[in-house]
CSV table of C-alpha atoms in Angstrom, one decimal:
chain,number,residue,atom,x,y,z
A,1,UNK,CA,181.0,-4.1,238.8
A,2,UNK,CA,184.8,-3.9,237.3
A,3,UNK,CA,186.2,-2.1,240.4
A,4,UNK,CA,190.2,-1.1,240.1
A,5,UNK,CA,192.0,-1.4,243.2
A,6,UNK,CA,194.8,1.1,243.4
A,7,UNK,CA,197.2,0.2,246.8
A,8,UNK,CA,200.8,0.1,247.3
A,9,UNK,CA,200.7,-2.8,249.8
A,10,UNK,CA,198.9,-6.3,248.7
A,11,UNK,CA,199.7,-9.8,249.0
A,12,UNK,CA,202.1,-11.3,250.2
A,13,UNK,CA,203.2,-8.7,252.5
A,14,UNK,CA,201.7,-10.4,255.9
A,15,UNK,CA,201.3,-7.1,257.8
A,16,UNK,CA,200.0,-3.3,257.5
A,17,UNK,CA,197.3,-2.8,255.0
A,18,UNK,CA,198.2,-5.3,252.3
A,19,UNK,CA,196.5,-8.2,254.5
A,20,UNK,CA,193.0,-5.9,254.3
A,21,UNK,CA,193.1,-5.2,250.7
A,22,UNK,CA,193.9,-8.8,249.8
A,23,UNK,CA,190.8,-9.5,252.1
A,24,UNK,CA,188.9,-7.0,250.4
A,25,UNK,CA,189.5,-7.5,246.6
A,26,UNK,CA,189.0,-11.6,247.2
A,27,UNK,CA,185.7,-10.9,249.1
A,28,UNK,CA,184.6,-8.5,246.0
A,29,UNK,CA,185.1,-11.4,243.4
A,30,UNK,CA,183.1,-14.2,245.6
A,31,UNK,CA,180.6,-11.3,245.4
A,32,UNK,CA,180.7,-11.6,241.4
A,33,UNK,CA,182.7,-8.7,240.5
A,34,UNK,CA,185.4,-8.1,238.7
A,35,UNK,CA,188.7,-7.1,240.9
A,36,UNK,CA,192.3,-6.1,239.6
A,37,UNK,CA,194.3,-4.1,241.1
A,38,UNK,CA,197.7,-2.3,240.7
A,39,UNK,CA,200.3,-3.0,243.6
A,40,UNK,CA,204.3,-2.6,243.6
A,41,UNK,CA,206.4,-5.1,244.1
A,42,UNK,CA,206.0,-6.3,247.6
A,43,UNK,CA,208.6,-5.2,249.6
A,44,UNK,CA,207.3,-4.9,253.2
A,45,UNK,CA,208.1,-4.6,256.3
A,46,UNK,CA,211.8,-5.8,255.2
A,47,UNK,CA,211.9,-2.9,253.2
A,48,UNK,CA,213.6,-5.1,250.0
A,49,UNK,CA,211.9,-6.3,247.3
A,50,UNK,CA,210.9,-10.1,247.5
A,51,UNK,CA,213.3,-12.6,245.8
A,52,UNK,CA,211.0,-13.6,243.2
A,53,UNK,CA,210.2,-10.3,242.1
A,54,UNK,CA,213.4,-9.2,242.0
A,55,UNK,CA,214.9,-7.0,238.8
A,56,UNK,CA,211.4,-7.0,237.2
A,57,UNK,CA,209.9,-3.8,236.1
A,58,UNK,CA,206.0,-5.5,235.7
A,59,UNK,CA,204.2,-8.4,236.8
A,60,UNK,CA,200.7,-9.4,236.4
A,61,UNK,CA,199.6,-12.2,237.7
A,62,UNK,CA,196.2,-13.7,239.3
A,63,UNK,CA,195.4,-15.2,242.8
A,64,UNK,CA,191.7,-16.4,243.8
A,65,UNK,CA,190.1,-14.4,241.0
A,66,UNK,CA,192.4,-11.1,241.7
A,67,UNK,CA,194.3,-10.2,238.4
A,68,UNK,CA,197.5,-8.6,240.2
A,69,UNK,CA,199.7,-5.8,238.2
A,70,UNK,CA,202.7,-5.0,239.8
A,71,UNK,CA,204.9,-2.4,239.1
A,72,UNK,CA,208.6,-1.4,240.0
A,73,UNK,CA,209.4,0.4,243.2
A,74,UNK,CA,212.7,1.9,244.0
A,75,UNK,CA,214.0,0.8,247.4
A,76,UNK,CA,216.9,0.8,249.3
A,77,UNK,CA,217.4,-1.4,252.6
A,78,UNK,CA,215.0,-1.2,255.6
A,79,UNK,CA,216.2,2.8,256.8
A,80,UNK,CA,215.5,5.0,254.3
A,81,UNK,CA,216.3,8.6,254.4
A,82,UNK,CA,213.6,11.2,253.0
A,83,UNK,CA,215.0,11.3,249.9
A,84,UNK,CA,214.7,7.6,249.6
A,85,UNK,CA,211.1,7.6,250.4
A,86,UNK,CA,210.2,10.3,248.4
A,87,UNK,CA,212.1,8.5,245.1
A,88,UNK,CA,210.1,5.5,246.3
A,89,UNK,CA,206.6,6.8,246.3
A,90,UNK,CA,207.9,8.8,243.0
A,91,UNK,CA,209.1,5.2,241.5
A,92,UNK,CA,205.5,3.5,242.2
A,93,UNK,CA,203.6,6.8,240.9
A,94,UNK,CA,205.5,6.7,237.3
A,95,UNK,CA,205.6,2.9,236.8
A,96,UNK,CA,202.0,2.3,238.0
A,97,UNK,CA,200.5,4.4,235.9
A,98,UNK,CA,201.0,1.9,233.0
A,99,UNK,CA,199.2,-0.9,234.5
A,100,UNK,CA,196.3,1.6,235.1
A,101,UNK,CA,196.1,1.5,231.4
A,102,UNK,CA,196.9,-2.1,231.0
A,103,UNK,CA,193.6,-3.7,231.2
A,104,UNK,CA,189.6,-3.2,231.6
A,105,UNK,CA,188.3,-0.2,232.3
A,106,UNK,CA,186.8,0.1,235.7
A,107,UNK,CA,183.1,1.0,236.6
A,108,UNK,CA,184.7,2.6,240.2
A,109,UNK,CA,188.5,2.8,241.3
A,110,UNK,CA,189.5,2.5,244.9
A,111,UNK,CA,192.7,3.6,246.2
A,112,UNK,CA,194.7,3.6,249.5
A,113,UNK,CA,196.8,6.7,250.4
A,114,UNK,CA,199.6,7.0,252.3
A,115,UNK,CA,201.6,7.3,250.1
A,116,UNK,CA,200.3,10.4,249.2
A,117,UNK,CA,201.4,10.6,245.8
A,118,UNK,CA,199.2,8.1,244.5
A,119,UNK,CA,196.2,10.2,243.7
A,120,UNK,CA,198.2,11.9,241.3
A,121,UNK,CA,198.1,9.0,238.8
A,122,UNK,CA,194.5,8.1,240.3
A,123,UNK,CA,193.0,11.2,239.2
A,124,UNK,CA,194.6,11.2,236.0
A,125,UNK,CA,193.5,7.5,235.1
A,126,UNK,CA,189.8,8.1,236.9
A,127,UNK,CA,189.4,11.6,234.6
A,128,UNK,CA,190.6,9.4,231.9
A,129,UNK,CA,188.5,6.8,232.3
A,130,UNK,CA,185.7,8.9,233.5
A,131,UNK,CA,184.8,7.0,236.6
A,132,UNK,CA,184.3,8.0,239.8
A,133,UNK,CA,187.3,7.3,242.4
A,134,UNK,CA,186.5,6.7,246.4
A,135,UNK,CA,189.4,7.3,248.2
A,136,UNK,CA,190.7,5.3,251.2
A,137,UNK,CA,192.8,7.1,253.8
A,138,UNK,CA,194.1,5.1,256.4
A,139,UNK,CA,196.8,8.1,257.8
A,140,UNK,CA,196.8,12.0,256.6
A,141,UNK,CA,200.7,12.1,255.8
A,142,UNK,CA,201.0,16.0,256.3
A,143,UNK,CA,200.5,15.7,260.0
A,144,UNK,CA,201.9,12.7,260.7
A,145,UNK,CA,205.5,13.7,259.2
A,146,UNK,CA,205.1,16.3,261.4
A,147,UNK,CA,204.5,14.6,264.6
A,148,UNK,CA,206.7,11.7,264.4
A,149,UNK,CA,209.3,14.5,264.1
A,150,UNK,CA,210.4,13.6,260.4
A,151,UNK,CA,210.0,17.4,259.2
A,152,UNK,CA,209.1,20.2,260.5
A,153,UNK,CA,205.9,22.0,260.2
A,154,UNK,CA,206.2,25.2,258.0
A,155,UNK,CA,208.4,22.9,255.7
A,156,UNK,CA,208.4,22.9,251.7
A,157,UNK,CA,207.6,19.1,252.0
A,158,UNK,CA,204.5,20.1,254.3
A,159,UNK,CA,203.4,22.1,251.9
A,160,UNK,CA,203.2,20.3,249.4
A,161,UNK,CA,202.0,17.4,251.2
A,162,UNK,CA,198.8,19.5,252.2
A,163,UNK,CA,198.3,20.7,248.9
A,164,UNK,CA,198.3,16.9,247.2
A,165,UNK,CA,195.7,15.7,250.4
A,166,UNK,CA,193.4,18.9,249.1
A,167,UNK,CA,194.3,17.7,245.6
A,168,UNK,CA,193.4,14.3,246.5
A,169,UNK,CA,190.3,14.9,248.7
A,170,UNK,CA,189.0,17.2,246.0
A,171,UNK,CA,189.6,14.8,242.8
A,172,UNK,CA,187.6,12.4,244.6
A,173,UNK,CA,184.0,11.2,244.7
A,174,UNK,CA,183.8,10.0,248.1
A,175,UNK,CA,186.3,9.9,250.8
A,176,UNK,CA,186.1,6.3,253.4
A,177,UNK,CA,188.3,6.9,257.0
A,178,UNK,CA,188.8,4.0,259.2
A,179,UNK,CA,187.6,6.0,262.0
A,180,UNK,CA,185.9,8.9,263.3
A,181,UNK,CA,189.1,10.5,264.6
A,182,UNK,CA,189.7,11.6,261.3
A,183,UNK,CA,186.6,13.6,260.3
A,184,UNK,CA,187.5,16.8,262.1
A,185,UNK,CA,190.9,16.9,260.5
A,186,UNK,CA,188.9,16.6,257.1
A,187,UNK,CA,186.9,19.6,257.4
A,188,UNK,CA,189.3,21.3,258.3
A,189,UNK,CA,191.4,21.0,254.9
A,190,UNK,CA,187.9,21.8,253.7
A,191,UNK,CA,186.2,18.6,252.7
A,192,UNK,CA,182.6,18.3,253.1
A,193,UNK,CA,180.9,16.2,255.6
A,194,UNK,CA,179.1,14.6,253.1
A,195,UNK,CA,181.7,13.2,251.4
A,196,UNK,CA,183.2,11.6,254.6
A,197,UNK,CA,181.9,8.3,255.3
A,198,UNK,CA,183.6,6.0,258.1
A,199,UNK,CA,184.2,2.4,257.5
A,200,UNK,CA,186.8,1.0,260.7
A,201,UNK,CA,188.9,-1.7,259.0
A,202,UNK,CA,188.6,-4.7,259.9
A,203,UNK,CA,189.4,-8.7,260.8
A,204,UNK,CA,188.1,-11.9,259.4
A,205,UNK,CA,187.1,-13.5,262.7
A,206,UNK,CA,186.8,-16.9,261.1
A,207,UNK,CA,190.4,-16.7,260.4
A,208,UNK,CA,191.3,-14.5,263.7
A,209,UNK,CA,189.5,-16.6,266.5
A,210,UNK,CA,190.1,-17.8,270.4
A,211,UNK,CA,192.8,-20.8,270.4
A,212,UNK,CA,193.9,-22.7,273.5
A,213,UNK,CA,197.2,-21.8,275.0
A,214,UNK,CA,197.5,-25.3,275.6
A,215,UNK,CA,199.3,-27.5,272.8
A,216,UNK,CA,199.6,-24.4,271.2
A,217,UNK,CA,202.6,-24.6,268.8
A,218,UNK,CA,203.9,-21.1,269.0
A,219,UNK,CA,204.5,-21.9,273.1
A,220,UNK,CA,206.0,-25.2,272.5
A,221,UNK,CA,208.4,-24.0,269.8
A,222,UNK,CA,210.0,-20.9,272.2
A,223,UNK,CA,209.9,-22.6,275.7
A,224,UNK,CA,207.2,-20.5,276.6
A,225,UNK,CA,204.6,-23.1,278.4
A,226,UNK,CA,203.4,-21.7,282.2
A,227,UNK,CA,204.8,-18.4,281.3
A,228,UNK,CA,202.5,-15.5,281.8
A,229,UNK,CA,203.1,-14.3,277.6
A,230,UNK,CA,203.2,-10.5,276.7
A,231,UNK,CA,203.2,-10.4,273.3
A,232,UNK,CA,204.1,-7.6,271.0
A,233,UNK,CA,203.7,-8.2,266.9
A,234,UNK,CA,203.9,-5.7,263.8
A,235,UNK,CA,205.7,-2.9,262.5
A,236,UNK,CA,208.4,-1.3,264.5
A,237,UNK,CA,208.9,2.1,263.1
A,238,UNK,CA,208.9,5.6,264.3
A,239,UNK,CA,205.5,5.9,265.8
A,240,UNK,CA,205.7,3.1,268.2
A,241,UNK,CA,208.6,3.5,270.0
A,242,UNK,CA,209.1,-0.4,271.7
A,243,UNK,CA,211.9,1.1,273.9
A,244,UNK,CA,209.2,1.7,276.5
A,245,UNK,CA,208.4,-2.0,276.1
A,246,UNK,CA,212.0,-3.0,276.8
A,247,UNK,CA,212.1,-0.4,279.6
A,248,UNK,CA,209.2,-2.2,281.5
A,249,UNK,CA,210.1,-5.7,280.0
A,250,UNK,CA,213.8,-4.8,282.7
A,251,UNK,CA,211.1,-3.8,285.5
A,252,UNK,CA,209.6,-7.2,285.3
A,253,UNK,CA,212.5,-9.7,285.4
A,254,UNK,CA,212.4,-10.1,289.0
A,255,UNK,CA,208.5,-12.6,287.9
A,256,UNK,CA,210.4,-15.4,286.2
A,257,UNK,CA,207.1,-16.6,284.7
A,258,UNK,CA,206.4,-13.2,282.8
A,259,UNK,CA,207.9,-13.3,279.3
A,260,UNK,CA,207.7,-10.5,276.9
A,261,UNK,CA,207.8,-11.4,273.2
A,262,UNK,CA,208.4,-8.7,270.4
A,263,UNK,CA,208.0,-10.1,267.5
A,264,UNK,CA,208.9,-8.1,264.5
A,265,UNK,CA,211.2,-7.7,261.4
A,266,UNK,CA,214.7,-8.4,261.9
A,267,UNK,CA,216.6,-5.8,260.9
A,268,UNK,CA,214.5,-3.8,263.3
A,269,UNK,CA,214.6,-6.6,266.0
A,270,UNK,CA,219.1,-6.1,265.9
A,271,UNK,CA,218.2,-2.2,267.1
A,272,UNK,CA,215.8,-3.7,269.6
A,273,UNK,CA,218.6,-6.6,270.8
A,274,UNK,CA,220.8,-3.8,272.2
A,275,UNK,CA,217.8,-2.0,273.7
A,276,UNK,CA,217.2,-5.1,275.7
A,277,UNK,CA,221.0,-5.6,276.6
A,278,UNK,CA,221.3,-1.7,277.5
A,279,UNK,CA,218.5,-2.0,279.8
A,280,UNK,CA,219.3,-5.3,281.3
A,281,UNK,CA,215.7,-7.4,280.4
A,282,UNK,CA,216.6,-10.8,279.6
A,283,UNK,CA,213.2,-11.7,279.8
A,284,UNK,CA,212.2,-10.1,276.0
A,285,UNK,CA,212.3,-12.9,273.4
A,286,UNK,CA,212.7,-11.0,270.0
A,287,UNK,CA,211.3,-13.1,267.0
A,288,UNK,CA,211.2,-12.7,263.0
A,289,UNK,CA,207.8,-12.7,261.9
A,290,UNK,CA,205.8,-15.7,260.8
A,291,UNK,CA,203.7,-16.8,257.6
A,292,UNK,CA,200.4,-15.1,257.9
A,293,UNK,CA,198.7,-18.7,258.5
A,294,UNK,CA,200.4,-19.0,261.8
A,295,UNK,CA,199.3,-16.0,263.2
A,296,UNK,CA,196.2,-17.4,265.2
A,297,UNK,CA,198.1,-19.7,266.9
A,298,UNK,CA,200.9,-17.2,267.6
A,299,UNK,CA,197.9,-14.6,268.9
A,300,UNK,CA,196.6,-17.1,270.9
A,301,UNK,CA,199.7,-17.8,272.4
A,302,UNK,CA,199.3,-14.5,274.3
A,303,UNK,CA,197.9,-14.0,277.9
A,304,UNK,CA,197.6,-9.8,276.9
A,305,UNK,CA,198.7,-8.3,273.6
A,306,UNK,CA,200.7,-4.4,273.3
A,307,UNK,CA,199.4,-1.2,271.1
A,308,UNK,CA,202.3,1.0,271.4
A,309,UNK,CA,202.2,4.4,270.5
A,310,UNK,CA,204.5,7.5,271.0
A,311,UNK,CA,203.5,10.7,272.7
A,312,UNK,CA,204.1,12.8,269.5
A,313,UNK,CA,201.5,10.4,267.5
A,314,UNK,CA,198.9,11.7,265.8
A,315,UNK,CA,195.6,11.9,267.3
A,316,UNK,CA,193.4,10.0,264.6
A,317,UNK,CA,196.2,7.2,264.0
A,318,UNK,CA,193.7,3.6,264.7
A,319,UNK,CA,196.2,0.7,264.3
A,320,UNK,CA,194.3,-2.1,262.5
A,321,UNK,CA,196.2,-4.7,265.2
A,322,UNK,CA,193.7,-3.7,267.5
A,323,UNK,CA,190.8,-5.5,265.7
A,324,UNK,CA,192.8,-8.3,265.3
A,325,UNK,CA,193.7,-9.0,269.0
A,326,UNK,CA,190.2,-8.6,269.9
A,327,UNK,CA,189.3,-11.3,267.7
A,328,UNK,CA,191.8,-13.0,269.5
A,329,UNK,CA,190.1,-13.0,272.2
A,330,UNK,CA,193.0,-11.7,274.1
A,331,UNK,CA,193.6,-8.7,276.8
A,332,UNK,CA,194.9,-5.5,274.9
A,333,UNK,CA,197.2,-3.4,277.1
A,334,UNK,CA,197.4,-0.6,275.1
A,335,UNK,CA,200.0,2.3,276.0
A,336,UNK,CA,198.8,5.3,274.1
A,337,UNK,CA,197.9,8.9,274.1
A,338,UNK,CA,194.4,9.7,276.2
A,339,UNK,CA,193.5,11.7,273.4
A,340,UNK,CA,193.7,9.7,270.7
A,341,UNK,CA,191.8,7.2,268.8
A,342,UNK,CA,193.4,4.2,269.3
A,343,UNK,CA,192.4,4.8,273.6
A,344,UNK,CA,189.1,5.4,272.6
A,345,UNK,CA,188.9,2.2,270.5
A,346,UNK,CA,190.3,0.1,273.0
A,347,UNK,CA,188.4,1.5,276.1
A,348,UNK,CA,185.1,1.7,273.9
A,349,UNK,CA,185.7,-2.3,273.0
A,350,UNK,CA,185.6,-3.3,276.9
A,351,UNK,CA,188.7,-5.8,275.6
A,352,UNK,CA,191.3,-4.3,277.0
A,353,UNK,CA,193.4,-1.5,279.7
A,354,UNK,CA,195.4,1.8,278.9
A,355,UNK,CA,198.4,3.1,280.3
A,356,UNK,CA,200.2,6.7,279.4
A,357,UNK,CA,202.5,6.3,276.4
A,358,UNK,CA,206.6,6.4,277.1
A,359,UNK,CA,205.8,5.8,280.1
A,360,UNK,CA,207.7,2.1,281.1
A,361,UNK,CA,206.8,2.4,285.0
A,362,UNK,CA,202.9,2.3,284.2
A,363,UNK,CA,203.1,-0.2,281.9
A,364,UNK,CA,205.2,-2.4,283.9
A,365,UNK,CA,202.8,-2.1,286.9
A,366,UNK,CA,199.5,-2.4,284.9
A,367,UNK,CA,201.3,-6.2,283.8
A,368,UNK,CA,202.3,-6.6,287.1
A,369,UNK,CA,198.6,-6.2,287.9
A,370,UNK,CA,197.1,-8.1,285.5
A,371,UNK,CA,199.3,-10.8,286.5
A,372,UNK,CA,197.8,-11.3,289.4
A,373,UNK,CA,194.6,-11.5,288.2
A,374,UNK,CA,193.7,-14.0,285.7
A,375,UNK,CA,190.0,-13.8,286.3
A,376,UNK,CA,189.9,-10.0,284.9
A,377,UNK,CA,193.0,-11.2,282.2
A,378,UNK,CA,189.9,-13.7,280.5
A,379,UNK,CA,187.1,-11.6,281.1
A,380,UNK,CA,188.6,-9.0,278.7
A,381,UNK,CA,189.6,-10.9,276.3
A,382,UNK,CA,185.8,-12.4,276.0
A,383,UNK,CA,184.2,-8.9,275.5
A,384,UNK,CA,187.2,-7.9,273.3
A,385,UNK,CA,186.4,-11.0,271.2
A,386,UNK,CA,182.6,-10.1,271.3
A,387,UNK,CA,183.3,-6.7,270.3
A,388,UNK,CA,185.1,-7.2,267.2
A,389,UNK,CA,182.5,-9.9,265.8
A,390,UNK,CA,179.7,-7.2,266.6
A,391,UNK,CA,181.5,-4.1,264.8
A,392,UNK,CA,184.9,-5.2,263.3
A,393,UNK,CA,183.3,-8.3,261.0
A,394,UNK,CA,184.7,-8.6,257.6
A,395,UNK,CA,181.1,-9.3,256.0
A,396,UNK,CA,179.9,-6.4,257.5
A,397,UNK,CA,182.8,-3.8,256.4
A,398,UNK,CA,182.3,-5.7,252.5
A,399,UNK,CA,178.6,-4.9,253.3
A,400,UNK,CA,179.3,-1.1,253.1
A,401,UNK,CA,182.0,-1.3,250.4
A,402,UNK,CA,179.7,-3.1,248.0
A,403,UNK,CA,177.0,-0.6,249.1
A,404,UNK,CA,179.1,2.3,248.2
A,405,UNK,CA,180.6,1.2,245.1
A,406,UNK,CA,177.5,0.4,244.2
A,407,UNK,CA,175.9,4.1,244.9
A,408,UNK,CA,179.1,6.2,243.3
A,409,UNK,CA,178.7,4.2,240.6
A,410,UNK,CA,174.7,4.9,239.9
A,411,UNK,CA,175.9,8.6,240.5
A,412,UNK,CA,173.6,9.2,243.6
A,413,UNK,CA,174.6,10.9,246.1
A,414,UNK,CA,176.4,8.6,249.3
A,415,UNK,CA,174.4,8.5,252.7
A,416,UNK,CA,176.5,9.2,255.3
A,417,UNK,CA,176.7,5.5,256.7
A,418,UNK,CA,176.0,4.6,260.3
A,419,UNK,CA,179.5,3.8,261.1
A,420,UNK,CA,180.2,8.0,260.8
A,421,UNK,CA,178.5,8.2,264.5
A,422,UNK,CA,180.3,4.7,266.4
């Protein structure tokens, strides 16, 4: 099959969904398919567009089979206000559109939302090209702007955010979530359950595996051998809130050999650097992020690993670190909302503990705990890494991909597959 690949976020942006779509597009040409796909220029999580890409309006290039069409995004710095983000998505939905055109036409098109905006030039290039579009959503924008407190709910920009989800959920053929949390919500904008199917995202656990914490690099580099390591790594942004991480990082400093490492972006890491000096916790090591090949060692330099959510969160949000921290085959401490996906994914996996979220006093104690008891500290990393090769395995997630490019592109209907009812 020719199979377009419509995503904001691609390689080399080590972190967020560009690492899963790279995975995906490179497992579909080993396959014997035909991948591009249309990115902008790669910009994440510093929020700045990288140097080599820099004052360039297109770029195609190709990497392991992947031809690669990039397109200019308008940014500005890593705090954008709502206008900025809204002229950013706006910037990618105008220039992208060209490098729709700019090539083979596709048997299927496959495109990632958030941002929202994108399935306006997706439904335009699909009725164009009259192929059938599945449409991947890994967060339903109108709710989460809401929750994280960035609008308010009867808003204009609410509005119209709901209308382009029906837009978008209507325009397309069949609709992937990357987990069940997000079904409900879908019916009720008013998309049929048979259109839903629910494919978690995943980790390559040849890449993502159980290292030794001895003669481990990442420990030898930051003085961090016989240290009982907590280790925080990805985004920093409005839904986490790593405050409460501070907060119990200042509860803690009284157990020299506990060490809490956030490790982050660094404009977001300065904000965090006066959090830790506020709250007196000289025991948080705040690091820049690493190439994407160190990660396994840097993983496996962890006794336990944090999920952090906010309260406010929204229910169906599934952070894709989860997967990869299982594969670890470290202890997940995971302080977020009892009703929400991410605790059901965590408790369901038998890899790891929950404490309330915003709450520093539990999580402090629940370290504290764990501690003290290495034996349990191993034993859930083992089932967590058991877990993720038994229902998180990148063969298995192409598996389904394949299968349902494959069926949208014969024009039969979709099964609902069995990962709907995990």
């Amino acid at each position: 099959m020719r199979i377009l690949i419509y995503s904001y976020n691609y390689y080399p942006e080590p972190i967020g969904i560009a690492p899963l779509m790279t995975e995906l597009a490179e497992g579909l040409v080993k396959r014997g398919h035909q991948v591009r796909v249309v990115t902008g220029m790669p910009n994440y999580p510093q929020r700045r567009i990288y140097e080599e890409y820099q004052g360039k309006l297109y770029v195609t290039e190709e990497r392991r089979g992947v031809t690669i069409q990039r397109s200019y995004v308008r940014i500005k710095g890593p705090h954008p206000t709502l206008l900025d983000r809204l002229l950013l998505d706006g910037s990618f939905v105008a220039s992208s559109f060209f490098q729709a055109f700019n090539g083979w036409r596709p048997d299927v098109i496959f495109s990632t939302v958030p941002p929202l905006p994108i399935c306006v030039p997706v439904s335009l290039y699909g009725l164009f090209c009259g192929c059938p579009i599945i449409l991947n959503v890994q967060d339903i924008v109108s709710e989460a702007a809401v929750r994280v407190g960035l609008v308010k709910k009867n808003s204009l920009l609410i509005q119209i955010a709901d209308s382009l989800e029906r837009f978008a959920y209507s325009t397309a053929t069949q609709i992937s979530v990357i987990a069940d949390g997000f079904v409900e919500k879908l019916h009720s904008q008013g998309v049929s359950p048979k259109k839903i199917i629910c494919i978690p995202n995943w980790v390559d656990v040849n890449f993502i595996r159980p290292l030794p914490k001895e003669n481990n690099g990442f420990r030898d580099a930051h003085q961090l051998n016989g240290k009982f390591v907590v280790l925080y790594s990805g985004n920093i942004a409005l839904t986490q809130g790593l405050q409460t991480v501070v907060k119990a990082a200042a509860r803690l400093k009284h157990i020299p050999d506990i060490a809490f490492v956030i490790v982050g972006e660094p404009t977001a890491l300065g904000e965090l650097h006066k959090d830790c000096e506020t709250y007196k916790a000289p025991n948080v090591l705040l690091l820049p992020f690493l190439p994407r090949e160190k990660l396994p060692e840097m993983l496996a330099a962890a006794d336990v690993s944090l999920v952090v959510q906010k309260l406010r969160v929204t229910n169906f949000n599934m952070p894709s670190k989860i997967q990869v921290i299982l594969a670890s085959g470290r202890a997940i401490v995971a302080s977020v909302p009892e009703t929400g996906t991410a605790h059901k994914a965590v408790l369901n996996s038998g890899g790891g503990v929950t404490v309330p979220p915003e709450d520093p006093q539990a999580l402090a104690e629940v370290i504290q705990e764990l501690y003290f008891n290495p034996g349990k500290v191993a034993a859930l990393g083992e089932q967590g890494r058991k877990y993720a090769v038994e229902n998180y395995g990148f063969e298995e997630a192409l598996n389904q991909y394949e299968a349902l490019f494959a069926e949208v592109v014969a024009g039969r209907n979709v099964p609902m597959l069995e990962g709907l009812h995990k």
